[in-house]
Amino acid sequence: MRILLFSGKGGVGKTSLAAATGMRLARLGRRTLVMSVDPAHSVADAFDLGIDLFSQKTADPYPVSDRLDVQEINIQAEIRRYWREISTYVMSVLRTTGLPDLEAEELAILPGMEELCAMMYVNQYARQQRYEAMVLDCAPTAESLRFVSMPTTLDWYMKHIFPVQRRVLKAVRPLANRVSPVELPPDRYFSNILDLSQRLEGVDQLLADPIITSVRLVTNPEKMVLRETQRAFVYFTLHGLTVDRIVVNRVLPSGVGNSFFADWHRSQQQILAEIEEYFAPLPVRRVPLLTREVLGRERLEELARLLYGDEEDPAAVTRTERPYSFAKENGRYVVRLQLPFAGKTEIGLFKKGDELVVQVGTLRRHIGLPSSMTHLAPARARLENKILTVEMKETV
Ligand SMILES: Nc1ncnc2c1ncn2[C@@H]1O[C@H](COP(=O)(O)OP(=O)(O)OP(=O)(O)O)[C@@H](O)[C@H]1O
Ligand SMILES: [Mg+2]
């Protein structure tokens, strides 16, 4: 089973390319799902289905053809279905602050809900072996980054906060119920969190396995977009996901028109060269700017041909390297991370509990250390050939 994640800045062409990829996979005979994780859904539009998926009776995947389903996460319906208990709790807390009751619709705007929910489905379908390929059309970069950090956030919460909070609450509830103005969460609330975490269990391993999950970063040949693509690359890498290719969409074909286009073409070519250099050895694919928007199955097939040629299988595994690795070399313990764009000055490293914390600019990631290294702390680090090598030593 393969999970292909399309991410990139707003409007670069994620949905179109994800949908085109779904078409190709299905044509190659794979049971395929294209799932939209973006609150501003347009997967159904890209396929030109002419229906509103949300008006369907169930949130189940909708069949586009024999082997191709699409699904858009309707967070409001999901919250009504699964998270009534949690919302009850959130509301009871909010009420004590003087805020009026929240409607489920308002709860839906709490950050991360959409991503959390998509993650549950991905895990469920993976367990059921329902699909051979799942193509995830993510929201613009910032939100999709939240998507990939979700399981670790929840995992962290479960490990560090949950047991303590639960113990404390058990002890204080009989007393607090009489005197506290704040309603304490009932046990039901915890069983919901537990249930949630069980639903998510294992999904982080799926995402971190390069044989299963690959990230495809979509960009346009523009400087601003390139910067965001680099940031996204670092972030996915820090979270242990393997980016296996860059897709530059909307490349102006050469030899079109007048000097206006010639200038534009030249500036695009410059940025394309920069992109190739930055991301080497990752393959950088180019997709031309088309004269019409990509709407409906025929146009999606055409886009798939431009992206994959006549033959290529989008699910082929081309990169098996994990973004970070642990090793013991000549008696020394090292952690390696691919960090192609980070300058030395912006990298921070420290140890917290049994985790190595890596900070690159404003991005931070806790990396769980293998048990052979939990008693060690980062002693030295060097950045060479786009790889950060951290040497771990005993603390004195
Ligand atoms: N190569 C292309 N040439 C011309 N039009 C394109 C190309 N790729 C995508 N488009 C069109 O550009 C528009 C935006 O594309 P799309 O919806 O796929 O981007 P997106 O990254 O998913 O946007 P959002 O961040 O808003 O979800 C659509 O109308 C699509 O048909
Ligand atoms: Mg989109």
CSV table of C-alpha atoms and ligand atoms in Angstrom, one decimal:
chain,number,residue,atom,x,y,z
A,1,MET,CA,0.0,0.0,0.0
A,2,ARG,CA,1.2,3.5,-0.9
A,3,ILE,CA,0.3,6.9,0.6
A,4,LEU,CA,1.2,9.9,-1.6
A,5,LEU,CA,0.9,13.2,0.0
A,6,PHE,CA,0.6,16.4,-2.2
A,7,SER,CA,1.6,19.5,-0.4
A,8,GLY,CA,2.5,23.1,-1.3
A,9,LYS,CA,1.6,26.7,-1.2
A,10,GLY,CA,-2.0,27.8,-1.9
A,11,GLY,CA,-3.0,27.6,-5.5
A,12,VAL,CA,0.1,25.9,-6.9
A,13,GLY,CA,-1.9,23.0,-8.3
A,14,LYS,CA,-2.0,20.4,-5.5
A,15,THR,CA,-5.6,19.3,-6.0
A,16,SER,CA,-5.2,19.0,-9.8
A,17,LEU,CA,-2.0,17.0,-9.6
A,18,ALA,CA,-3.4,14.8,-6.8
A,19,ALA,CA,-6.5,14.1,-8.8
A,20,ALA,CA,-4.5,13.4,-11.9
A,21,THR,CA,-2.3,11.0,-9.9
A,22,GLY,CA,-5.4,9.2,-8.7
A,23,MET,CA,-6.6,8.8,-12.3
A,24,ARG,CA,-3.3,7.3,-13.4
A,25,LEU,CA,-3.1,4.9,-10.4
A,26,ALA,CA,-6.6,3.6,-11.1
A,27,ARG,CA,-5.8,3.2,-14.8
A,28,LEU,CA,-2.8,1.0,-13.7
A,29,GLY,CA,-5.3,-1.2,-11.9
A,30,ARG,CA,-4.9,0.0,-8.3
A,31,ARG,CA,-7.7,0.4,-5.9
A,32,THR,CA,-7.2,4.1,-5.3
A,33,LEU,CA,-8.6,6.8,-3.0
A,34,VAL,CA,-8.1,10.6,-3.5
A,35,MET,CA,-8.8,12.2,-0.2
A,36,SER,CA,-9.0,15.9,0.4
A,37,VAL,CA,-7.7,17.1,3.7
A,38,ASP,CA,-8.2,20.7,2.7
A,39,PRO,CA,-11.2,22.5,4.3
A,40,ALA,CA,-11.6,24.4,1.1
A,41,HIS,CA,-12.3,21.2,-0.8
A,42,SER,CA,-12.2,21.1,-4.6
A,43,VAL,CA,-11.5,17.4,-5.3
A,44,ALA,CA,-15.1,16.9,-6.4
A,45,ASP,CA,-14.7,20.0,-8.6
A,46,ALA,CA,-11.5,18.8,-10.2
A,47,PHE,CA,-13.3,15.6,-11.3
A,48,ASP,CA,-16.2,17.8,-12.3
A,49,LEU,CA,-18.5,15.4,-10.5
A,50,GLY,CA,-21.3,17.9,-10.5
A,51,ILE,CA,-22.4,16.9,-7.0
A,52,ASP,CA,-21.7,18.3,-3.5
A,53,LEU,CA,-20.1,15.4,-1.7
A,54,PHE,CA,-21.3,16.9,1.6
A,55,SER,CA,-24.9,16.5,0.6
A,56,GLN,CA,-24.4,12.7,0.4
A,57,LYS,CA,-26.0,10.7,3.1
A,58,THR,CA,-22.8,9.2,4.3
A,59,ALA,CA,-19.2,10.5,4.5
A,60,ASP,CA,-18.1,7.3,2.8
A,61,PRO,CA,-15.7,7.5,-0.2
A,62,TYR,CA,-17.6,8.3,-3.4
A,63,PRO,CA,-16.8,6.1,-6.4
A,64,VAL,CA,-15.7,8.1,-9.5
A,65,SER,CA,-14.9,5.0,-11.5
A,66,ASP,CA,-14.3,1.3,-10.9
A,67,ARG,CA,-11.2,1.6,-8.9
A,68,LEU,CA,-11.2,5.2,-8.0
A,69,ASP,CA,-12.9,6.8,-5.0
A,70,VAL,CA,-12.8,10.3,-3.7
A,71,GLN,CA,-13.5,11.6,-0.2
A,72,GLU,CA,-13.6,15.0,1.3
A,73,ILE,CA,-13.5,15.3,5.0
A,74,ASN,CA,-16.5,17.0,6.4
A,75,ILE,CA,-15.3,18.1,9.7
A,76,GLN,CA,-18.7,19.3,11.0
A,77,ALA,CA,-20.3,15.9,10.4
A,78,GLU,CA,-17.4,14.1,11.9
A,79,ILE,CA,-17.5,16.2,15.0
A,80,ARG,CA,-21.2,15.5,15.4
A,81,ARG,CA,-20.5,11.8,14.9
A,82,TYR,CA,-17.5,11.2,17.0
A,83,TRP,CA,-16.6,14.0,19.2
A,84,ARG,CA,-19.8,14.9,21.0
A,85,GLU,CA,-18.3,14.0,24.3
A,86,ILE,CA,-15.2,16.0,23.8
A,87,SER,CA,-17.1,19.0,22.6
A,88,THR,CA,-19.4,18.7,25.6
A,89,TYR,CA,-16.3,18.9,27.8
A,90,VAL,CA,-14.7,21.8,25.8
A,91,MET,CA,-18.0,23.7,26.1
A,92,SER,CA,-18.4,23.1,29.8
A,93,VAL,CA,-14.9,24.6,30.3
A,94,LEU,CA,-15.6,27.5,28.0
A,95,ARG,CA,-18.9,28.2,29.8
A,96,THR,CA,-17.1,28.9,33.0
A,97,THR,CA,-15.1,31.6,31.3
A,98,GLY,CA,-18.3,33.4,30.5
A,99,LEU,CA,-18.4,32.4,26.8
A,100,PRO,CA,-21.7,31.3,25.4
A,101,ASP,CA,-22.1,27.7,24.3
A,102,LEU,CA,-20.3,26.8,21.1
A,103,GLU,CA,-22.1,25.2,18.3
A,104,ALA,CA,-20.5,22.2,16.7
A,105,GLU,CA,-19.9,24.4,13.7
A,106,GLU,CA,-17.8,26.7,15.8
A,107,LEU,CA,-15.9,23.8,17.4
A,108,ALA,CA,-15.0,22.8,13.9
A,109,ILE,CA,-12.7,25.8,13.5
A,110,LEU,CA,-10.5,24.7,16.4
A,111,PRO,CA,-7.1,24.1,14.8
A,112,GLY,CA,-6.1,20.6,13.8
A,113,MET,CA,-9.5,18.9,13.8
A,114,GLU,CA,-9.6,18.4,10.0
A,115,GLU,CA,-6.2,16.9,10.0
A,116,LEU,CA,-6.8,14.7,12.9
A,117,CYS,CA,-9.9,13.3,11.3
A,118,ALA,CA,-8.2,12.6,8.0
A,119,MET,CA,-5.5,10.8,9.8
A,120,MET,CA,-8.0,8.5,11.5
A,121,TYR,CA,-9.5,7.6,8.1
A,122,VAL,CA,-6.1,6.9,6.6
A,123,ASN,CA,-5.3,4.6,9.5
A,124,GLN,CA,-8.7,2.9,9.3
A,125,TYR,CA,-8.4,2.2,5.5
A,126,ALA,CA,-4.8,1.0,6.0
A,127,ARG,CA,-5.9,-1.4,8.6
A,128,GLN,CA,-8.7,-2.7,6.5
A,129,GLN,CA,-6.4,-2.8,3.4
A,130,ARG,CA,-9.2,-1.1,1.6
A,131,TYR,CA,-7.0,0.7,-0.9
A,132,GLU,CA,-3.7,0.0,-2.7
A,133,ALA,CA,-3.0,3.7,-3.0
A,134,MET,CA,-4.2,6.7,-1.1
A,135,VAL,CA,-3.5,10.1,-2.5
A,136,LEU,CA,-3.8,12.9,0.0
A,137,ASP,CA,-4.6,16.4,-1.3
A,138,CYS,CA,-3.5,18.6,1.5
A,139,ALA,CA,-4.3,22.1,2.5
A,140,PRO,CA,-1.7,24.8,1.9
A,141,THR,CA,1.6,24.1,3.5
A,142,ALA,CA,1.1,25.4,7.0
A,143,GLU,CA,-2.0,23.2,7.7
A,144,SER,CA,-0.5,20.1,6.1
A,145,LEU,CA,2.5,20.5,8.4
A,146,ARG,CA,0.1,20.3,11.3
A,147,PHE,CA,-1.3,17.2,9.7
A,148,VAL,CA,2.0,15.3,9.9
A,149,SER,CA,2.8,16.5,13.4
A,150,MET,CA,-0.6,15.5,14.7
A,151,PRO,CA,0.2,11.9,15.7
A,152,THR,CA,3.3,12.8,17.5
A,153,THR,CA,1.6,15.7,19.3
A,154,LEU,CA,-1.1,13.4,20.5
A,155,ASP,CA,1.4,10.7,21.3
A,156,TRP,CA,3.4,13.2,23.4
A,157,TYR,CA,0.2,14.2,25.1
A,158,MET,CA,-0.7,10.7,25.9
A,159,LYS,CA,2.7,9.9,27.3
A,160,HIS,CA,3.4,13.0,29.3
A,161,ILE,CA,0.2,14.8,30.3
A,162,PHE,CA,-2.6,12.2,30.1
A,163,PRO,CA,-1.6,9.8,32.9
A,164,VAL,CA,-0.8,12.6,35.3
A,165,GLN,CA,-3.9,14.6,34.6
A,166,ARG,CA,-6.0,11.5,34.9
A,167,ARG,CA,-4.5,10.6,38.3
A,168,VAL,CA,-4.8,14.0,39.6
A,169,LEU,CA,-8.4,14.3,38.5
A,170,LYS,CA,-9.3,10.9,40.2
A,171,ALA,CA,-7.9,12.3,43.4
A,172,VAL,CA,-9.6,15.7,43.3
A,173,ARG,CA,-12.9,15.0,41.7
A,174,PRO,CA,-14.9,14.1,44.8
A,175,LEU,CA,-13.8,17.3,46.4
A,176,ALA,CA,-13.7,19.5,43.4
A,177,ASN,CA,-17.2,18.6,42.3
A,178,ARG,CA,-18.5,20.2,45.5
A,179,VAL,CA,-16.3,23.4,45.4
A,180,SER,CA,-15.0,24.0,42.0
A,181,PRO,CA,-16.7,26.4,39.7
A,182,VAL,CA,-15.1,24.6,36.8
A,183,GLU,CA,-16.7,21.3,35.8
A,184,LEU,CA,-14.1,18.7,35.7
A,185,PRO,CA,-14.0,16.4,32.7
A,186,PRO,CA,-15.9,13.2,33.3
A,187,ASP,CA,-14.2,9.9,32.7
A,188,ARG,CA,-16.1,9.7,29.4
A,189,TYR,CA,-13.9,12.4,28.2
A,190,PHE,CA,-10.8,10.4,28.9
A,191,SER,CA,-12.2,7.3,27.3
A,192,ASN,CA,-12.8,9.4,24.2
A,193,ILE,CA,-9.2,10.6,24.1
A,194,LEU,CA,-8.1,7.0,24.6
A,195,ASP,CA,-10.3,5.9,21.8
A,196,LEU,CA,-8.9,8.7,19.6
A,197,SER,CA,-5.4,7.6,20.3
A,198,GLN,CA,-6.2,4.0,19.5
A,199,ARG,CA,-7.6,5.0,16.2
A,200,LEU,CA,-4.4,6.9,15.4
A,201,GLU,CA,-2.1,4.2,16.7
A,202,GLY,CA,0.5,3.2,14.2
A,203,VAL,CA,-0.3,6.0,11.7
A,204,ASP,CA,3.0,7.8,12.5
A,205,GLN,CA,4.9,4.6,11.5
A,206,LEU,CA,3.0,4.5,8.2
A,207,LEU,CA,3.9,8.1,7.5
A,208,ALA,CA,7.5,7.6,8.4
A,209,ASP,CA,8.0,4.6,6.2
A,210,PRO,CA,9.4,5.6,2.9
A,211,ILE,CA,8.2,2.4,1.3
A,212,ILE,CA,4.7,3.4,2.2
A,213,THR,CA,4.5,7.2,2.3
A,214,SER,CA,6.1,9.7,0.0
A,215,VAL,CA,5.6,13.4,0.0
A,216,ARG,CA,5.4,15.3,-3.3
A,217,LEU,CA,6.0,19.0,-3.0
A,218,VAL,CA,4.3,21.0,-5.6
A,219,THR,CA,5.6,24.5,-6.4
A,220,ASN,CA,5.5,27.1,-9.2
A,221,PRO,CA,8.6,28.7,-10.7
A,222,GLU,CA,8.4,31.7,-8.5
A,223,LYS,CA,10.8,32.9,-5.9
A,224,MET,CA,8.3,33.3,-3.1
A,225,VAL,CA,6.8,29.9,-3.7
A,226,LEU,CA,10.3,28.3,-3.7
A,227,ARG,CA,11.0,29.7,-0.2
A,228,GLU,CA,7.9,28.1,1.2
A,229,THR,CA,8.8,24.9,-0.6
A,230,GLN,CA,12.1,24.8,1.1
A,231,ARG,CA,10.6,25.4,4.5
A,232,ALA,CA,8.1,22.7,3.9
A,233,PHE,CA,10.9,20.3,2.9
A,234,VAL,CA,12.8,21.0,6.2
A,235,TYR,CA,9.6,20.5,8.2
A,236,PHE,CA,8.6,17.2,6.6
A,237,THR,CA,12.1,16.0,7.0
A,238,LEU,CA,12.2,16.9,10.6
A,239,HIS,CA,9.0,15.0,11.1
A,240,GLY,CA,10.6,11.9,9.5
A,241,LEU,CA,8.6,12.0,6.2
A,242,THR,CA,10.4,11.3,3.0
A,243,VAL,CA,10.0,13.8,0.2
A,244,ASP,CA,10.7,11.9,-3.0
A,245,ARG,CA,10.1,14.5,-5.7
A,246,ILE,CA,9.4,18.1,-6.4
A,247,VAL,CA,6.8,19.0,-9.0
A,248,VAL,CA,7.1,22.4,-10.6
A,249,ASN,CA,3.7,23.3,-12.1
A,250,ARG,CA,2.8,26.0,-14.5
A,251,VAL,CA,6.1,26.2,-16.4
A,252,LEU,CA,5.8,28.5,-19.4
A,253,PRO,CA,6.7,26.6,-22.5
A,254,SER,CA,9.6,28.0,-24.5
A,255,GLY,CA,9.1,30.0,-27.7
A,256,VAL,CA,5.8,31.5,-26.9
A,257,GLY,CA,4.9,35.0,-28.0
A,258,ASN,CA,6.5,38.3,-27.6
A,259,SER,CA,9.2,39.8,-25.3
A,260,PHE,CA,6.8,39.9,-22.4
A,261,PHE,CA,6.6,36.1,-22.4
A,262,ALA,CA,10.3,35.8,-23.2
A,263,ASP,CA,11.2,37.7,-20.1
A,264,TRP,CA,8.9,35.7,-18.0
A,265,HIS,CA,10.2,32.5,-19.5
A,266,ARG,CA,13.8,33.6,-18.7
A,267,SER,CA,13.0,34.4,-15.1
A,268,GLN,CA,11.3,31.0,-14.7
A,269,GLN,CA,14.2,29.2,-16.2
A,270,GLN,CA,16.5,30.9,-13.7
A,271,ILE,CA,14.3,29.8,-10.8
A,272,LEU,CA,14.0,26.3,-12.2
A,273,ALA,CA,17.8,26.0,-12.2
A,274,GLU,CA,17.8,27.2,-8.6
A,275,ILE,CA,15.2,24.6,-7.6
A,276,GLU,CA,17.2,21.8,-9.2
A,277,GLU,CA,20.3,22.8,-7.4
A,278,TYR,CA,18.6,23.2,-4.0
A,279,PHE,CA,16.8,19.9,-4.1
A,280,ALA,CA,19.4,17.7,-5.9
A,281,PRO,CA,19.5,14.8,-5.9
A,282,LEU,CA,15.7,14.8,-5.7
A,283,PRO,CA,14.1,14.6,-9.1
A,284,VAL,CA,12.4,17.8,-10.1
A,285,ARG,CA,9.4,17.3,-12.5
A,286,ARG,CA,8.1,20.1,-14.7
A,287,VAL,CA,4.5,20.5,-15.7
A,288,PRO,CA,3.7,23.1,-18.3
A,289,LEU,CA,1.2,25.9,-17.9
A,290,LEU,CA,-1.9,24.9,-19.8
A,291,THR,CA,-4.2,27.2,-21.7
A,292,ARG,CA,-7.2,26.0,-19.9
A,293,GLU,CA,-7.9,25.0,-16.3
A,294,VAL,CA,-7.9,21.4,-15.4
A,295,LEU,CA,-11.4,20.3,-15.1
A,296,GLY,CA,-12.9,16.8,-15.5
A,297,ARG,CA,-11.5,13.4,-16.2
A,298,GLU,CA,-10.2,14.0,-19.7
A,299,ARG,CA,-8.2,17.0,-18.7
A,300,LEU,CA,-6.9,15.2,-15.6
A,301,GLU,CA,-5.7,12.3,-17.8
A,302,GLU,CA,-3.9,14.9,-19.9
A,303,LEU,CA,-2.3,16.3,-16.8
A,304,ALA,CA,-1.3,12.9,-15.7
A,305,ARG,CA,0.4,12.3,-19.1
A,306,LEU,CA,2.3,15.6,-18.7
A,307,LEU,CA,3.4,14.6,-15.2
A,308,TYR,CA,4.1,10.9,-15.7
A,309,GLY,CA,4.4,10.3,-19.4
A,310,ASP,CA,2.5,7.4,-20.9
A,311,GLU,CA,4.0,4.7,-18.7
A,312,GLU,CA,5.2,5.9,-15.3
A,313,ASP,CA,3.6,4.5,-12.2
A,314,PRO,CA,3.2,7.3,-9.6
A,315,ALA,CA,3.3,4.7,-6.8
A,316,ALA,CA,6.8,3.4,-7.7
A,317,VAL,CA,9.1,3.7,-4.7
A,318,THR,CA,12.1,5.8,-5.8
A,319,ARG,CA,13.5,6.9,-2.5
A,320,THR,CA,13.9,4.7,0.5
A,321,GLU,CA,16.2,6.8,2.6
A,322,ARG,CA,14.7,7.9,5.8
A,323,PRO,CA,15.2,11.6,6.7
A,324,TYR,CA,17.0,10.6,9.8
A,325,SER,CA,18.9,7.7,11.1
A,326,PHE,CA,20.6,6.4,14.2
A,327,ALA,CA,23.9,4.6,14.1
A,328,LYS,CA,26.9,3.4,16.1
A,329,GLU,CA,30.1,4.0,14.3
A,330,ASN,CA,33.6,3.2,15.7
A,331,GLY,CA,32.2,3.2,19.1
A,332,ARG,CA,30.5,6.6,18.7
A,333,TYR,CA,26.7,7.1,18.6
A,334,VAL,CA,25.5,9.4,15.9
A,335,VAL,CA,22.1,10.8,14.7
A,336,ARG,CA,21.9,11.9,11.1
A,337,LEU,CA,19.4,14.3,9.6
A,338,GLN,CA,19.0,15.5,6.1
A,339,LEU,CA,18.9,19.3,6.3
A,340,PRO,CA,19.7,20.7,2.9
A,341,PHE,CA,18.9,24.4,3.4
A,342,ALA,CA,19.6,25.1,7.0
A,343,GLY,CA,22.6,27.3,7.7
A,344,LYS,CA,24.7,26.4,10.8
A,345,THR,CA,23.6,29.4,12.8
A,346,GLU,CA,19.9,28.6,12.7
A,347,ILE,CA,20.2,25.0,14.1
A,348,GLY,CA,19.6,24.4,17.7
A,349,LEU,CA,20.1,21.1,19.5
A,350,PHE,CA,19.3,19.9,22.9
A,351,LYS,CA,18.2,17.0,25.0
A,352,LYS,CA,14.9,16.8,26.7
A,353,GLY,CA,13.9,13.7,28.6
A,354,ASP,CA,14.6,10.8,26.2
A,355,GLU,CA,14.2,13.0,23.2
A,356,LEU,CA,16.6,14.9,21.0
A,357,VAL,CA,15.1,18.3,20.2
A,358,VAL,CA,16.2,19.8,16.9
A,359,GLN,CA,15.3,23.4,16.1
A,360,VAL,CA,15.7,24.8,12.6
A,361,GLY,CA,14.7,28.5,12.5
A,362,THR,CA,11.3,28.5,14.0
A,363,LEU,CA,10.6,24.8,13.4
A,364,ARG,CA,11.1,22.5,16.2
A,365,ARG,CA,10.9,18.7,16.4
A,366,HIS,CA,11.3,16.2,19.3
A,367,ILE,CA,13.0,13.1,18.0
A,368,GLY,CA,12.5,10.0,20.1
A,369,LEU,CA,15.9,8.4,20.7
A,370,PRO,CA,16.4,4.6,20.5
A,371,SER,CA,16.9,3.1,24.0
A,372,SER,CA,20.7,2.7,23.3
A,373,MET,CA,20.9,6.5,23.1
A,374,THR,CA,18.5,7.8,25.7
A,375,HIS,CA,21.2,8.3,28.3
A,376,LEU,CA,23.3,10.4,25.8
A,377,ALA,CA,23.2,14.1,25.0
A,378,PRO,CA,24.3,15.9,21.8
A,379,ALA,CA,28.0,16.8,22.1
A,380,ARG,CA,29.0,17.9,18.6
A,381,ALA,CA,27.3,18.5,15.3
A,382,ARG,CA,28.4,19.3,11.8
A,383,LEU,CA,26.6,20.1,8.6
A,384,GLU,CA,28.1,18.5,5.6
A,385,ASN,CA,26.8,17.7,2.2
A,386,LYS,CA,23.2,18.6,3.3
A,387,ILE,CA,23.4,16.2,6.2
A,388,LEU,CA,23.5,17.2,9.8
A,389,THR,CA,25.5,14.7,11.9
A,390,VAL,CA,25.0,14.9,15.6
A,391,GLU,CA,27.4,13.0,17.8
A,392,MET,CA,25.9,11.8,21.1
A,393,LYS,CA,27.9,11.5,24.3
A,394,GLU,CA,27.5,10.5,27.9
A,395,THR,CA,26.8,13.6,30.0
A,396,VAL,CA,29.2,14.0,32.9
B,1,LIG,N1,-0.5,23.4,-15.2
B,1,LIG,C1,-1.6,24.2,-15.2
B,1,LIG,N2,-2.0,25.0,-16.2
B,1,LIG,C2,-3.1,25.7,-16.1
B,1,LIG,N3,-4.0,25.7,-15.1
B,1,LIG,C3,-3.7,24.9,-14.0
B,1,LIG,C4,-2.5,24.1,-14.0
B,1,LIG,N4,-2.5,23.4,-12.8
B,1,LIG,C5,-3.6,23.8,-12.2
B,1,LIG,N5,-4.3,24.7,-12.9
B,1,LIG,C6,-5.6,25.4,-12.5
B,1,LIG,O1,-5.2,26.3,-11.4
B,1,LIG,C7,-6.2,26.3,-10.5
B,1,LIG,C8,-5.7,26.0,-9.1
B,1,LIG,O2,-5.2,24.6,-9.1
B,1,LIG,P1,-5.5,23.7,-7.9
B,1,LIG,O3,-6.9,23.8,-7.4
B,1,LIG,O4,-5.1,22.3,-8.3
B,1,LIG,O5,-4.5,24.3,-6.8
B,1,LIG,P2,-4.3,24.0,-5.3
B,1,LIG,O6,-2.9,24.0,-5.0
B,1,LIG,O7,-5.1,22.8,-4.9
B,1,LIG,O8,-5.1,25.3,-4.7
B,1,LIG,P3,-5.6,25.4,-3.1
B,1,LIG,O9,-4.3,25.7,-2.3
B,1,LIG,O10,-6.5,26.6,-3.3
B,1,LIG,O11,-6.2,24.2,-2.7
B,1,LIG,C9,-7.3,25.4,-10.9
B,1,LIG,O12,-8.3,26.1,-11.6
B,1,LIG,C10,-6.6,24.4,-11.9
B,1,LIG,O13,-7.4,23.9,-12.9
B,2,MG,MG,-6.6,22.4,-3.5
